[in-house]
């Protein structure tokens, strides 16, 4: 059938408009599709790569894929692309240099409900909390306020190690918990059974548990969000509710006590009193301010304890396996400081080998092997690949620490590797530049963690001999370095023999503890 000319023109024009509209719409909605997605392992229909993602030691499987497909890898969980960055350069280029786009956190059905800085989106509240943390944790002046707590707690740790050395795990746990609780709330902790600490540990463990794969699946299979809590299979929802209640208690109780103590004029100075005074100076303390300050304080415990604890246990494990490192570090300390006083933070610059030990500990067992995921807020492209808005970005810190091009024989604990680098290379490969994350969500506790780890390392090495334990036949037990799978890489239990180096060392410990 022939159409009249104007109808024909109209049809052609509308067809063109529809096609152009579709094209424009597609370009607007999916502009990154001009570029292919980065490579990744072959996907199964519907599932993507979900069936290939291991439930344990995911960082190792992903590192294998990165060796095959490249440093920026795309894995699909059902239909959603997820990107894994395995090189320091790639993480810096994206998460740091383009931090305006990469500072959000993925939406999580179970975690976003919790008022925890590490999981909240990059919104006004997050920026406010980050600014507070910057003032309270990231300036030299702020960190100086915590030195006396660190010195006191190290003294108690040394004394505990002298009296019951076999319980070193529990002593280091107390040290860390005490450091965080005293820094956050001014609350002193005399034993690993302290009621705050025990409760905070269970609340933190409950939160860590709900961040596991089972609950994360709900983010990829949205229908799971809607199953009622009483239904079979909704265990992750019940766990999330329990974790939320425990976290709320862990946050509320110490905060309330501080407010009461402040009213009576007997609160000890801490992060919380500092924040309350700061905010009240500018304006009235609102309910929102109370909520934010109390959560900022409890997050210090949640984010700071497990990570620093297992970094310190990694230090002891490495010192047990590698006695030559102990000998060399002790020779340096004896030469620079002598044996008539304990090392202080001010000695740091003059003890370069000890500095290399701390770097090597952070590299050998990065506490968070896969960091905390970031979320891309707008479409982007990198090296010819398209990166769609809303995608999740994971940094494989473990793979970075195992790059043989940067660290030959990466499985060996060898602090000398940093001594042998020129200053520029050593700075670029310093594990502190990637084990604490990148960009605007970088760990705000990194300086506090770094100084606490250094102070413990210096004081233990100055006063104690760390040797291998012996079995009943008198043979040395050489521990196998072994770390549990999880968001935080836990050191598996091991034995070691810790003894004071001399009577003089014991006297110095007693002297330190009599100061407080
Ligand atoms: C060895 C010890 C530690 C390690 C390895 C570590 C590592 C990390 C990493 C990898 C992140 C995620 C960064 C990113 O998203 O790019 C992070 C976030 C965080 N860390 Fe640490 N951390 C340690 C100790 C601490 C301490 C002592 C505190 C508190 C005083 C702390 C508080 C936080 C907080 C609040 C966040 C969330 C920041 C945000 O989402 O904006 N961490 N940490």
Coordinates of C-alpha atoms and ligand atoms in Angstrom, one line a residue:
X1 CA 0.0 0.0 0.0
X2 CA 1.3 3.4 -1.0
X3 CA 1.2 6.0 1.7
X4 CA 0.6 9.7 1.0
X5 CA 3.9 11.6 0.9
X6 CA 3.4 13.5 4.2
X7 CA 2.4 10.2 6.0
X8 CA 5.5 8.6 4.6
X9 CA 7.7 11.4 5.7
X10 CA 6.0 11.3 9.1
X11 CA 6.6 7.6 9.4
X12 CA 10.3 8.0 8.4
X13 CA 10.8 10.9 10.8
X14 CA 9.1 9.0 13.7
X15 CA 11.1 5.9 13.1
X16 CA 14.3 7.9 13.0
X17 CA 13.2 9.7 16.2
X18 CA 12.4 6.4 18.0
X19 CA 15.7 4.8 16.9
X20 CA 17.6 8.0 17.8
X21 CA 15.7 8.3 21.1
X22 CA 16.5 4.7 22.0
X23 CA 20.1 5.2 21.1
X24 CA 20.4 8.5 23.1
X25 CA 18.6 6.9 26.0
X26 CA 20.9 3.9 25.9
X27 CA 23.9 6.2 25.7
X28 CA 22.5 8.3 28.6
X29 CA 21.8 5.3 30.7
X30 CA 24.8 3.2 29.7
X31 CA 27.4 5.6 28.4
X32 CA 30.2 3.3 29.6
X33 CA 29.1 0.7 27.1
X34 CA 31.1 2.6 24.6
X35 CA 33.9 0.8 26.4
X36 CA 34.0 -2.9 27.2
X37 CA 34.0 -4.1 30.8
X38 CA 37.5 -5.1 32.1
X39 CA 38.3 -8.8 31.6
X40 CA 37.5 -11.5 34.0
X41 CA 36.9 -15.2 34.4
X42 CA 34.3 -16.7 32.0
X43 CA 30.7 -16.3 33.3
X44 CA 27.8 -18.8 33.5
X45 CA 24.4 -17.6 32.3
X46 CA 22.4 -16.0 35.1
X47 CA 24.9 -16.8 37.8
X48 CA 27.8 -14.8 36.4
X49 CA 30.8 -15.8 38.5
X50 CA 28.9 -16.4 41.8
X51 CA 29.6 -20.1 41.7
X52 CA 33.3 -19.5 41.3
X53 CA 33.8 -17.1 44.3
X54 CA 35.2 -19.1 47.2
X55 CA 33.6 -18.8 50.6
X56 CA 37.1 -18.7 52.2
X57 CA 40.4 -17.0 51.4
X58 CA 38.7 -15.1 48.5
X59 CA 41.7 -12.8 48.2
X60 CA 43.8 -15.8 47.1
X61 CA 41.4 -17.0 44.4
X62 CA 41.0 -13.4 43.2
X63 CA 44.8 -12.9 43.1
X64 CA 45.0 -16.0 40.8
X65 CA 42.4 -14.4 38.5
X66 CA 44.3 -11.1 38.5
X67 CA 47.5 -12.8 37.4
X68 CA 45.6 -14.2 34.4
X69 CA 43.2 -11.3 33.5
X70 CA 45.0 -8.2 34.9
X71 CA 45.1 -5.8 37.8
X72 CA 41.6 -4.5 37.1
X73 CA 39.3 -7.4 37.0
X74 CA 35.6 -7.7 36.5
X75 CA 33.6 -10.4 38.3
X76 CA 29.9 -10.7 37.9
X77 CA 27.7 -11.6 40.8
X78 CA 24.5 -12.6 38.9
X79 CA 24.0 -9.6 36.6
X80 CA 26.0 -7.0 38.7
X81 CA 29.6 -6.3 37.8
X82 CA 32.0 -6.0 40.7
X83 CA 35.6 -4.8 40.1
X84 CA 38.7 -5.9 41.9
X85 CA 41.9 -3.8 41.9
X86 CA 45.1 -5.6 42.6
X87 CA 47.8 -3.0 42.0
X88 CA 48.7 -0.1 44.2
X89 CA 48.8 2.1 41.1
X90 CA 45.3 1.2 40.0
X91 CA 43.9 1.8 43.5
X92 CA 45.6 5.2 43.7
X93 CA 44.5 6.2 40.2
X94 CA 40.8 5.4 40.9
X95 CA 40.1 5.6 44.6
X96 CA 42.5 8.3 45.5
X97 CA 43.0 10.6 42.4
X98 CA 39.3 10.3 41.5
X99 CA 38.1 10.2 45.0
X100 CA 35.1 12.5 44.3
X101 CA 33.5 9.6 42.5
X102 CA 34.8 6.6 44.4
X103 CA 34.1 7.4 48.1
X104 CA 30.7 5.9 48.6
X105 CA 30.1 2.5 50.2
X106 CA 27.9 -0.2 48.5
X107 CA 24.4 -0.2 49.7
X108 CA 24.0 -3.2 52.0
X109 CA 20.7 -4.5 53.2
X110 CA 22.1 -5.4 56.6
X111 CA 25.0 -3.1 57.2
X112 CA 23.6 0.2 56.1
X113 CA 21.1 0.0 58.9
X114 CA 23.9 0.3 61.4
X115 CA 25.2 3.8 62.3
X116 CA 28.8 2.7 61.7
X117 CA 31.1 5.1 59.8
X118 CA 32.8 2.3 57.8
X119 CA 29.5 1.3 56.2
X120 CA 27.6 4.5 55.7
X121 CA 27.2 6.2 52.3
X122 CA 29.5 9.2 51.5
X123 CA 26.9 11.7 52.5
X124 CA 26.8 14.8 54.8
X125 CA 26.9 12.7 58.0
X126 CA 29.9 10.8 56.7
X127 CA 31.8 14.0 55.8
X128 CA 31.0 15.4 59.3
X129 CA 32.2 12.3 61.1
X130 CA 35.3 12.2 58.9
X131 CA 36.1 15.8 59.8
X132 CA 35.7 15.0 63.5
X133 CA 37.9 12.0 63.2
X134 CA 40.5 14.1 61.4
X135 CA 40.6 16.6 64.3
X136 CA 40.7 13.8 66.9
X137 CA 42.9 11.2 65.3
X138 CA 44.9 12.5 62.4
X139 CA 46.7 15.6 63.7
X140 CA 50.0 15.6 65.6
X141 CA 48.5 17.6 68.4
X142 CA 45.6 15.1 68.8
X143 CA 47.8 12.1 68.7
X144 CA 50.1 13.6 71.3
X145 CA 47.1 13.5 73.8
X146 CA 47.1 9.7 73.5
X147 CA 50.8 9.2 74.1
X148 CA 50.5 8.9 77.9
X149 CA 47.8 6.3 77.5
X150 CA 49.9 4.3 75.0
X151 CA 53.0 4.5 77.4
X152 CA 51.0 3.4 80.4
X153 CA 49.3 0.5 78.5
X154 CA 52.6 -0.7 77.1
X155 CA 54.0 -0.8 80.7
X156 CA 51.1 -3.0 81.8
X157 CA 51.5 -5.2 78.8
X158 CA 55.2 -5.8 79.6
X159 CA 54.5 -6.5 83.2
X160 CA 51.7 -9.0 82.1
X161 CA 54.2 -10.7 79.8
X162 CA 56.8 -11.0 82.6
X163 CA 54.3 -12.7 84.9
X164 CA 52.3 -15.0 82.6
X165 CA 54.1 -15.1 79.3
X166 CA 52.2 -18.1 78.0
X167 CA 49.0 -15.9 78.0
X168 CA 50.5 -13.4 75.5
X169 CA 47.4 -13.6 73.3
X170 CA 45.1 -12.5 76.1
X171 CA 47.6 -9.8 77.2
X172 CA 47.8 -8.2 73.8
X173 CA 44.0 -8.4 73.5
X174 CA 43.7 -6.5 76.8
X175 CA 46.3 -4.0 75.7
X176 CA 44.4 -3.2 72.5
X177 CA 41.0 -3.1 74.1
X178 CA 42.3 -0.9 76.9
X179 CA 44.0 1.5 74.5
X180 CA 40.8 1.9 72.5
X181 CA 38.4 2.2 75.5
X182 CA 40.7 4.6 77.3
X183 CA 41.2 6.7 74.1
X184 CA 37.5 6.7 73.2
X185 CA 36.0 7.0 76.7
X186 CA 38.7 7.4 79.3
X187 CA 37.7 4.0 80.6
X188 CA 40.6 2.1 82.2
X189 CA 40.8 -1.6 81.7
X190 CA 42.6 -3.8 84.2
X191 CA 41.9 -7.2 82.8
X192 CA 40.8 -9.0 79.6
X193 CA 37.5 -9.8 81.5
X194 CA 36.6 -6.1 81.8
X195 CA 32.8 -5.9 81.3
X196 CA 32.9 -3.1 78.6
X197 CA 35.5 -5.0 76.7
X198 CA 33.8 -8.3 76.8
X199 CA 30.5 -6.8 75.6
X200 CA 32.2 -4.6 73.0
X201 CA 34.0 -7.7 71.7
X202 CA 30.7 -9.7 71.3
X203 CA 29.0 -6.7 69.6
X204 CA 31.8 -6.2 67.2
X205 CA 31.9 -10.0 66.4
X206 CA 28.1 -10.0 65.8
X207 CA 28.5 -7.1 63.3
X208 CA 31.5 -8.9 61.6
X209 CA 29.3 -12.0 61.3
X210 CA 26.5 -10.2 59.5
X211 CA 28.9 -8.8 56.9
X212 CA 29.5 -12.4 55.8
X213 CA 28.7 -13.8 52.4
X214 CA 25.2 -15.1 53.4
X215 CA 23.9 -11.6 54.3
X216 CA 25.8 -10.0 51.5
X217 CA 23.8 -12.2 49.0
X218 CA 20.7 -10.2 49.9
X219 CA 22.4 -7.2 48.2
X220 CA 22.6 -9.2 45.0
X221 CA 19.3 -11.0 45.2
X222 CA 17.0 -8.1 46.2
X223 CA 14.0 -10.3 46.8
X224 CA 15.8 -11.7 49.9
X225 CA 15.3 -8.3 51.5
X226 CA 11.6 -8.9 51.8
X227 CA 11.5 -12.3 53.4
X228 CA 10.0 -12.0 56.9
X229 CA 12.4 -12.5 59.8
X230 CA 10.5 -15.6 61.0
X231 CA 10.9 -17.5 57.8
X232 CA 13.4 -20.3 57.3
X233 CA 16.4 -18.8 55.4
X234 CA 16.0 -15.4 57.1
X235 CA 18.6 -16.2 59.7
X236 CA 20.8 -13.3 58.4
X237 CA 17.9 -10.9 59.2
X238 CA 17.6 -12.1 62.7
X239 CA 21.3 -11.9 63.2
X240 CA 21.3 -8.4 61.8
X241 CA 18.6 -7.3 64.3
X242 CA 20.6 -8.9 67.2
X243 CA 23.8 -7.2 66.0
X244 CA 22.0 -3.8 65.7
X245 CA 20.7 -4.1 69.3
X246 CA 24.1 -5.1 70.7
X247 CA 25.8 -2.3 68.8
X248 CA 23.3 0.2 70.2
X249 CA 24.0 -1.0 73.8
X250 CA 27.7 -0.9 73.3
X251 CA 27.4 2.7 72.1
X252 CA 24.8 3.9 74.6
X253 CA 26.1 2.7 77.9
X254 CA 29.6 4.2 78.0
X255 CA 28.4 7.4 76.4
X256 CA 25.7 7.9 79.0
X257 CA 28.3 7.2 81.8
X258 CA 30.6 9.9 80.3
X259 CA 27.8 12.4 80.1
X260 CA 26.9 11.7 83.8
X261 CA 30.6 12.0 84.8
X262 CA 31.0 15.2 82.9
X263 CA 28.0 16.7 84.7
X264 CA 29.7 15.8 88.0
X265 CA 33.0 17.2 86.7
X266 CA 34.8 13.8 87.1
X267 CA 35.1 12.6 83.5
X268 CA 38.6 11.7 82.3
X269 CA 39.8 13.3 79.1
X270 CA 39.1 11.2 76.0
X271 CA 37.9 11.4 72.3
X272 CA 34.3 11.6 73.6
X273 CA 34.8 14.4 76.1
X274 CA 36.9 16.3 73.4
X275 CA 34.1 15.9 70.9
X276 CA 31.4 16.9 73.3
X277 CA 33.4 20.0 74.3
X278 CA 34.1 20.9 70.7
X279 CA 30.5 20.6 69.5
X280 CA 29.0 22.4 72.6
X281 CA 31.5 25.3 72.0
X282 CA 30.0 26.0 68.6
X283 CA 26.3 25.3 69.3
X284 CA 23.9 23.4 71.5
X285 CA 24.5 19.7 71.7
X286 CA 21.5 18.2 69.8
X287 CA 20.2 14.6 69.9
X288 CA 21.8 14.1 66.5
X289 CA 25.1 15.3 67.8
X290 CA 24.9 12.9 70.8
X291 CA 24.0 10.1 68.4
X292 CA 26.9 10.9 66.1
X293 CA 29.5 11.4 68.8
X294 CA 28.6 8.2 70.6
X295 CA 28.8 6.2 67.4
X296 CA 32.1 7.8 66.3
X297 CA 33.5 6.6 69.7
X298 CA 32.2 3.0 69.4
X299 CA 33.4 2.7 65.9
X300 CA 36.9 3.4 67.1
X301 CA 36.7 0.2 69.2
X302 CA 34.9 -1.8 66.4
X303 CA 37.4 -0.8 63.7
X304 CA 40.5 -0.5 65.7
X305 CA 40.7 -3.5 68.0
X306 CA 40.7 -6.6 65.9
X307 CA 42.9 -5.1 63.2
X308 CA 45.6 -3.9 65.6
X309 CA 45.4 -7.0 67.7
X310 CA 46.1 -9.4 64.9
X311 CA 48.9 -7.1 63.5
X312 CA 50.6 -7.3 66.9
X313 CA 50.1 -11.1 67.0
X314 CA 51.6 -11.2 63.5
X315 CA 54.7 -9.4 64.9
X316 CA 55.1 -12.0 67.6
X317 CA 54.7 -14.8 65.2
X318 CA 57.3 -13.4 62.8
X319 CA 59.7 -12.8 65.6
X320 CA 59.3 -16.4 66.8
X321 CA 59.9 -17.8 63.3
X322 CA 62.8 -15.5 62.5
X323 CA 65.2 -15.2 65.5
X324 CA 67.8 -13.4 63.4
X325 CA 65.3 -10.4 63.2
X326 CA 65.1 -10.3 67.0
X327 CA 68.9 -10.3 67.4
X328 CA 69.4 -7.5 64.8
X329 CA 66.6 -5.3 66.2
X330 CA 67.9 -5.8 69.8
X331 CA 71.4 -4.9 68.7
X332 CA 70.0 -1.7 67.1
X333 CA 68.0 -0.8 70.2
X334 CA 71.0 -1.4 72.6
X335 CA 73.3 0.6 70.4
X336 CA 71.0 3.6 70.0
X337 CA 69.1 3.7 73.3
X338 CA 71.2 1.6 75.6
X339 CA 69.7 -0.5 78.4
X340 CA 69.0 2.1 81.0
X341 CA 65.6 3.3 79.7
X342 CA 62.7 2.1 77.6
X343 CA 62.2 3.3 74.0
X344 CA 59.8 6.2 73.4
X345 CA 58.0 7.4 70.3
X346 CA 60.6 10.2 70.0
X347 CA 63.2 7.5 69.3
X348 CA 61.5 6.3 66.1
X349 CA 63.7 8.1 63.6
X350 CA 66.8 6.7 65.1
X351 CA 65.7 3.1 64.9
X352 CA 65.4 2.5 61.1
X353 CA 65.6 -1.4 61.3
X354 CA 62.7 -1.4 63.8
X355 CA 60.7 0.8 61.4
X356 CA 61.4 -1.8 58.6
X357 CA 60.0 -4.6 60.9
X358 CA 56.8 -2.7 61.4
X359 CA 56.4 -2.2 57.6
X360 CA 57.2 -5.9 57.0
X361 CA 54.5 -7.0 59.6
X362 CA 51.9 -4.9 57.8
X363 CA 52.9 -6.3 54.5
X364 CA 53.3 -10.0 55.5
X365 CA 49.8 -10.3 56.9
X366 CA 47.7 -7.3 55.8
X367 CA 45.0 -7.1 58.5
X368 CA 42.1 -6.5 56.0
X369 CA 43.1 -8.5 52.9
X370 CA 40.2 -7.1 50.8
X371 CA 39.9 -3.7 52.5
X372 CA 36.3 -2.3 52.7
X373 CA 34.5 -2.0 49.4
X374 CA 34.0 1.4 47.7
X375 CA 31.1 2.3 45.4
X376 CA 31.4 4.3 42.2
X377 CA 28.9 7.2 42.1
X378 CA 29.0 8.0 38.4
X379 CA 30.0 6.3 35.2
X380 CA 33.7 6.3 34.6
X381 CA 36.3 4.8 32.3
X382 CA 39.9 3.7 32.9
X383 CA 42.5 2.4 30.5
X384 CA 39.9 1.9 27.8
X385 CA 37.4 0.0 30.0
X386 CA 34.0 1.2 31.0
X387 CA 33.1 1.3 34.7
X388 CA 29.3 1.7 35.3
X389 CA 27.9 3.8 38.1
X390 CA 26.8 2.0 41.2
X391 CA 29.5 -0.8 40.9
X392 CA 31.4 -2.1 43.8
X393 CA 35.2 -1.7 43.9
X394 CA 37.3 -4.0 46.1
X395 CA 41.0 -3.6 46.7
X396 CA 43.0 -6.8 47.0
X397 CA 45.5 -5.6 49.5
X398 CA 46.8 -9.1 50.0
X399 CA 47.7 -9.3 46.2
X400 CA 49.4 -5.9 46.4
X401 CA 51.5 -7.2 49.3
X402 CA 52.4 -10.4 47.4
X403 CA 53.5 -8.7 44.2
X404 CA 57.0 -10.3 43.5
X405 CA 57.9 -7.3 41.3
X406 CA 57.7 -5.1 44.3
X407 CA 58.6 -7.6 47.0
X408 CA 60.8 -10.5 45.8
X409 CA 60.0 -13.8 47.8
X410 CA 56.9 -12.2 49.2
X411 CA 56.1 -15.1 51.5
X412 CA 59.4 -14.6 53.4
X413 CA 59.4 -12.2 56.4
X414 CA 62.4 -10.0 55.6
X415 CA 62.5 -6.4 57.0
X416 CA 65.8 -5.9 55.1
X417 CA 63.9 -5.6 51.8
X418 CA 62.9 -2.0 52.9
X419 CA 66.5 -1.2 53.9
X420 CA 67.7 -2.2 50.5
X421 CA 65.4 0.1 48.6
X422 CA 66.3 3.7 47.7
X423 CA 64.3 6.3 49.6
X424 CA 61.9 6.9 46.7
X425 CA 61.2 3.2 46.1
X426 CA 60.8 2.6 49.8
X427 CA 58.3 5.3 50.1
X428 CA 56.3 4.1 47.1
X429 CA 56.3 0.5 48.4
X430 CA 55.6 1.4 52.0
X431 CA 52.7 -1.0 53.0
X432 CA 51.3 1.8 55.2
X433 CA 50.4 3.5 51.9
X434 CA 47.9 0.7 51.0
X435 CA 47.1 -1.5 54.0
X436 CA 45.0 1.4 55.5
X437 CA 43.0 2.0 52.3
X438 CA 42.7 4.8 49.8
X439 CA 41.2 8.2 49.2
X440 CA 38.5 9.9 51.3
X441 CA 37.6 6.7 53.1
X442 CA 41.2 5.9 54.2
X443 CA 41.4 4.6 57.7
X444 CA 41.3 7.5 60.1
X445 CA 42.9 5.4 62.8
X446 CA 46.1 4.7 60.8
X447 CA 48.4 6.9 62.7
X448 CA 47.2 5.7 66.1
X449 CA 47.5 2.1 64.9
X450 CA 51.0 2.7 63.5
X451 CA 52.3 4.4 66.7
X452 CA 50.8 1.7 68.9
X453 CA 52.3 -1.1 66.9
X454 CA 55.7 0.6 66.8
X455 CA 55.7 1.3 70.6
X456 CA 54.8 -2.3 71.4
X457 CA 57.4 -3.7 69.0
X458 CA 60.2 -1.4 70.4
X459 CA 59.3 -2.1 74.1
X460 CA 59.0 -5.8 73.7
X461 CA 62.2 -6.1 71.8
X462 CA 64.0 -3.9 74.3
X463 CA 63.0 -5.9 77.3
X464 CA 62.1 -9.5 76.2
X465 CA 63.7 -12.4 74.5
X466 CA 61.3 -14.0 72.1
X467 CA 62.3 -17.5 71.2
X468 CA 60.6 -20.7 69.9
X469 CA 58.9 -22.9 72.5
X470 CA 60.1 -26.5 72.9
X471 CA 58.2 -29.7 72.8
X472 CA 58.4 -32.4 75.6
X473 CA 61.5 -33.9 73.9
X474 CA 63.2 -30.5 74.0
X475 CA 62.9 -29.9 70.2
X476 CA 62.1 -26.3 69.0
X477 CA 58.6 -25.8 67.7
X478 CA 58.8 -23.6 64.6
X479 CA 55.3 -22.3 64.0
X480 CA 53.8 -22.4 60.5
X481 CA 52.5 -19.0 59.5
X482 CA 48.8 -19.5 59.3
X483 CA 46.0 -17.0 59.1
X484 CA 42.2 -17.6 59.3
X485 CA 40.0 -16.6 56.5
X486 CA 37.8 -13.5 57.2
X487 CA 37.3 -9.8 56.8
X488 CA 40.2 -9.4 59.3
X489 CA 43.0 -11.9 58.9
X490 CA 43.3 -13.6 62.3
X491 CA 46.5 -15.2 63.3
X492 CA 46.0 -18.9 64.2
X493 CA 47.1 -19.8 67.7
X494 CA 50.8 -20.6 68.1
X495 CA 53.3 -21.0 70.9
X496 CA 56.4 -19.0 71.8
X497 CA 58.7 -18.5 74.7
X498 CA 58.9 -15.0 76.1
X499 CA 61.3 -14.1 78.9
X500 CA 62.8 -10.8 80.2
X501 CA 66.2 -10.0 78.8
X502 CA 67.7 -9.1 82.2
X503 CA 67.0 -7.9 85.7
X504 CA 67.6 -4.4 84.5
X505 CA 64.8 -4.8 82.0
X506 CA 62.5 -6.0 84.7
X507 CA 63.4 -3.0 86.9
X508 CA 62.6 -0.6 84.0
X509 CA 59.2 -2.2 83.6
X510 CA 58.5 -1.9 87.3
X511 CA 59.6 1.7 87.2
X512 CA 57.3 2.5 84.3
X513 CA 54.3 1.0 86.1
X514 CA 55.0 2.9 89.2
X515 CA 54.6 6.2 87.3
X516 CA 50.9 5.7 87.0
Ligands
LIG1 C1 46.5 -2.3 61.8 C2 45.4 -1.6 62.1 C3 44.4 -1.1 61.1 C4 44.2 -1.5 59.8 C5 45.1 -2.4 58.9 C6 43.1 -0.7 59.3 C7 42.6 -0.8 58.0 C8 41.5 -0.1 57.5 C9 41.0 -0.1 56.1 C10 41.7 -0.9 55.0 C11 39.9 0.6 56.1 C12 39.1 0.9 54.8 C13 39.7 2.1 54.0 C14 39.0 2.3 52.7 O1 37.8 2.1 52.5 O2 39.7 2.6 51.7 C15 39.7 1.2 57.4 C16 38.6 2.0 57.7 C17 38.4 2.5 59.0 N1 39.2 2.3 60.1 FE1 40.9 1.3 60.2 N2 42.6 0.0 60.3 C18 43.3 -0.2 61.4 C19 43.2 0.4 62.7 C20 42.2 1.3 63.0 C21 42.1 2.0 64.3 C22 43.1 1.9 65.4 C23 40.9 2.8 64.2 C24 40.3 3.7 65.2 C25 41.0 4.4 66.1 C26 40.4 2.6 62.9 C27 39.2 3.2 62.4 C28 38.7 3.0 61.1 C29 37.4 3.6 60.7 C30 36.5 4.5 61.6 C31 37.2 3.3 59.4 C32 36.1 3.7 58.4 C33 36.4 4.9 57.6 C34 35.4 5.3 56.6 O3 34.6 4.4 56.2 O4 35.3 6.5 56.3 N3 41.1 1.7 62.2 N4 40.7 0.7 58.3

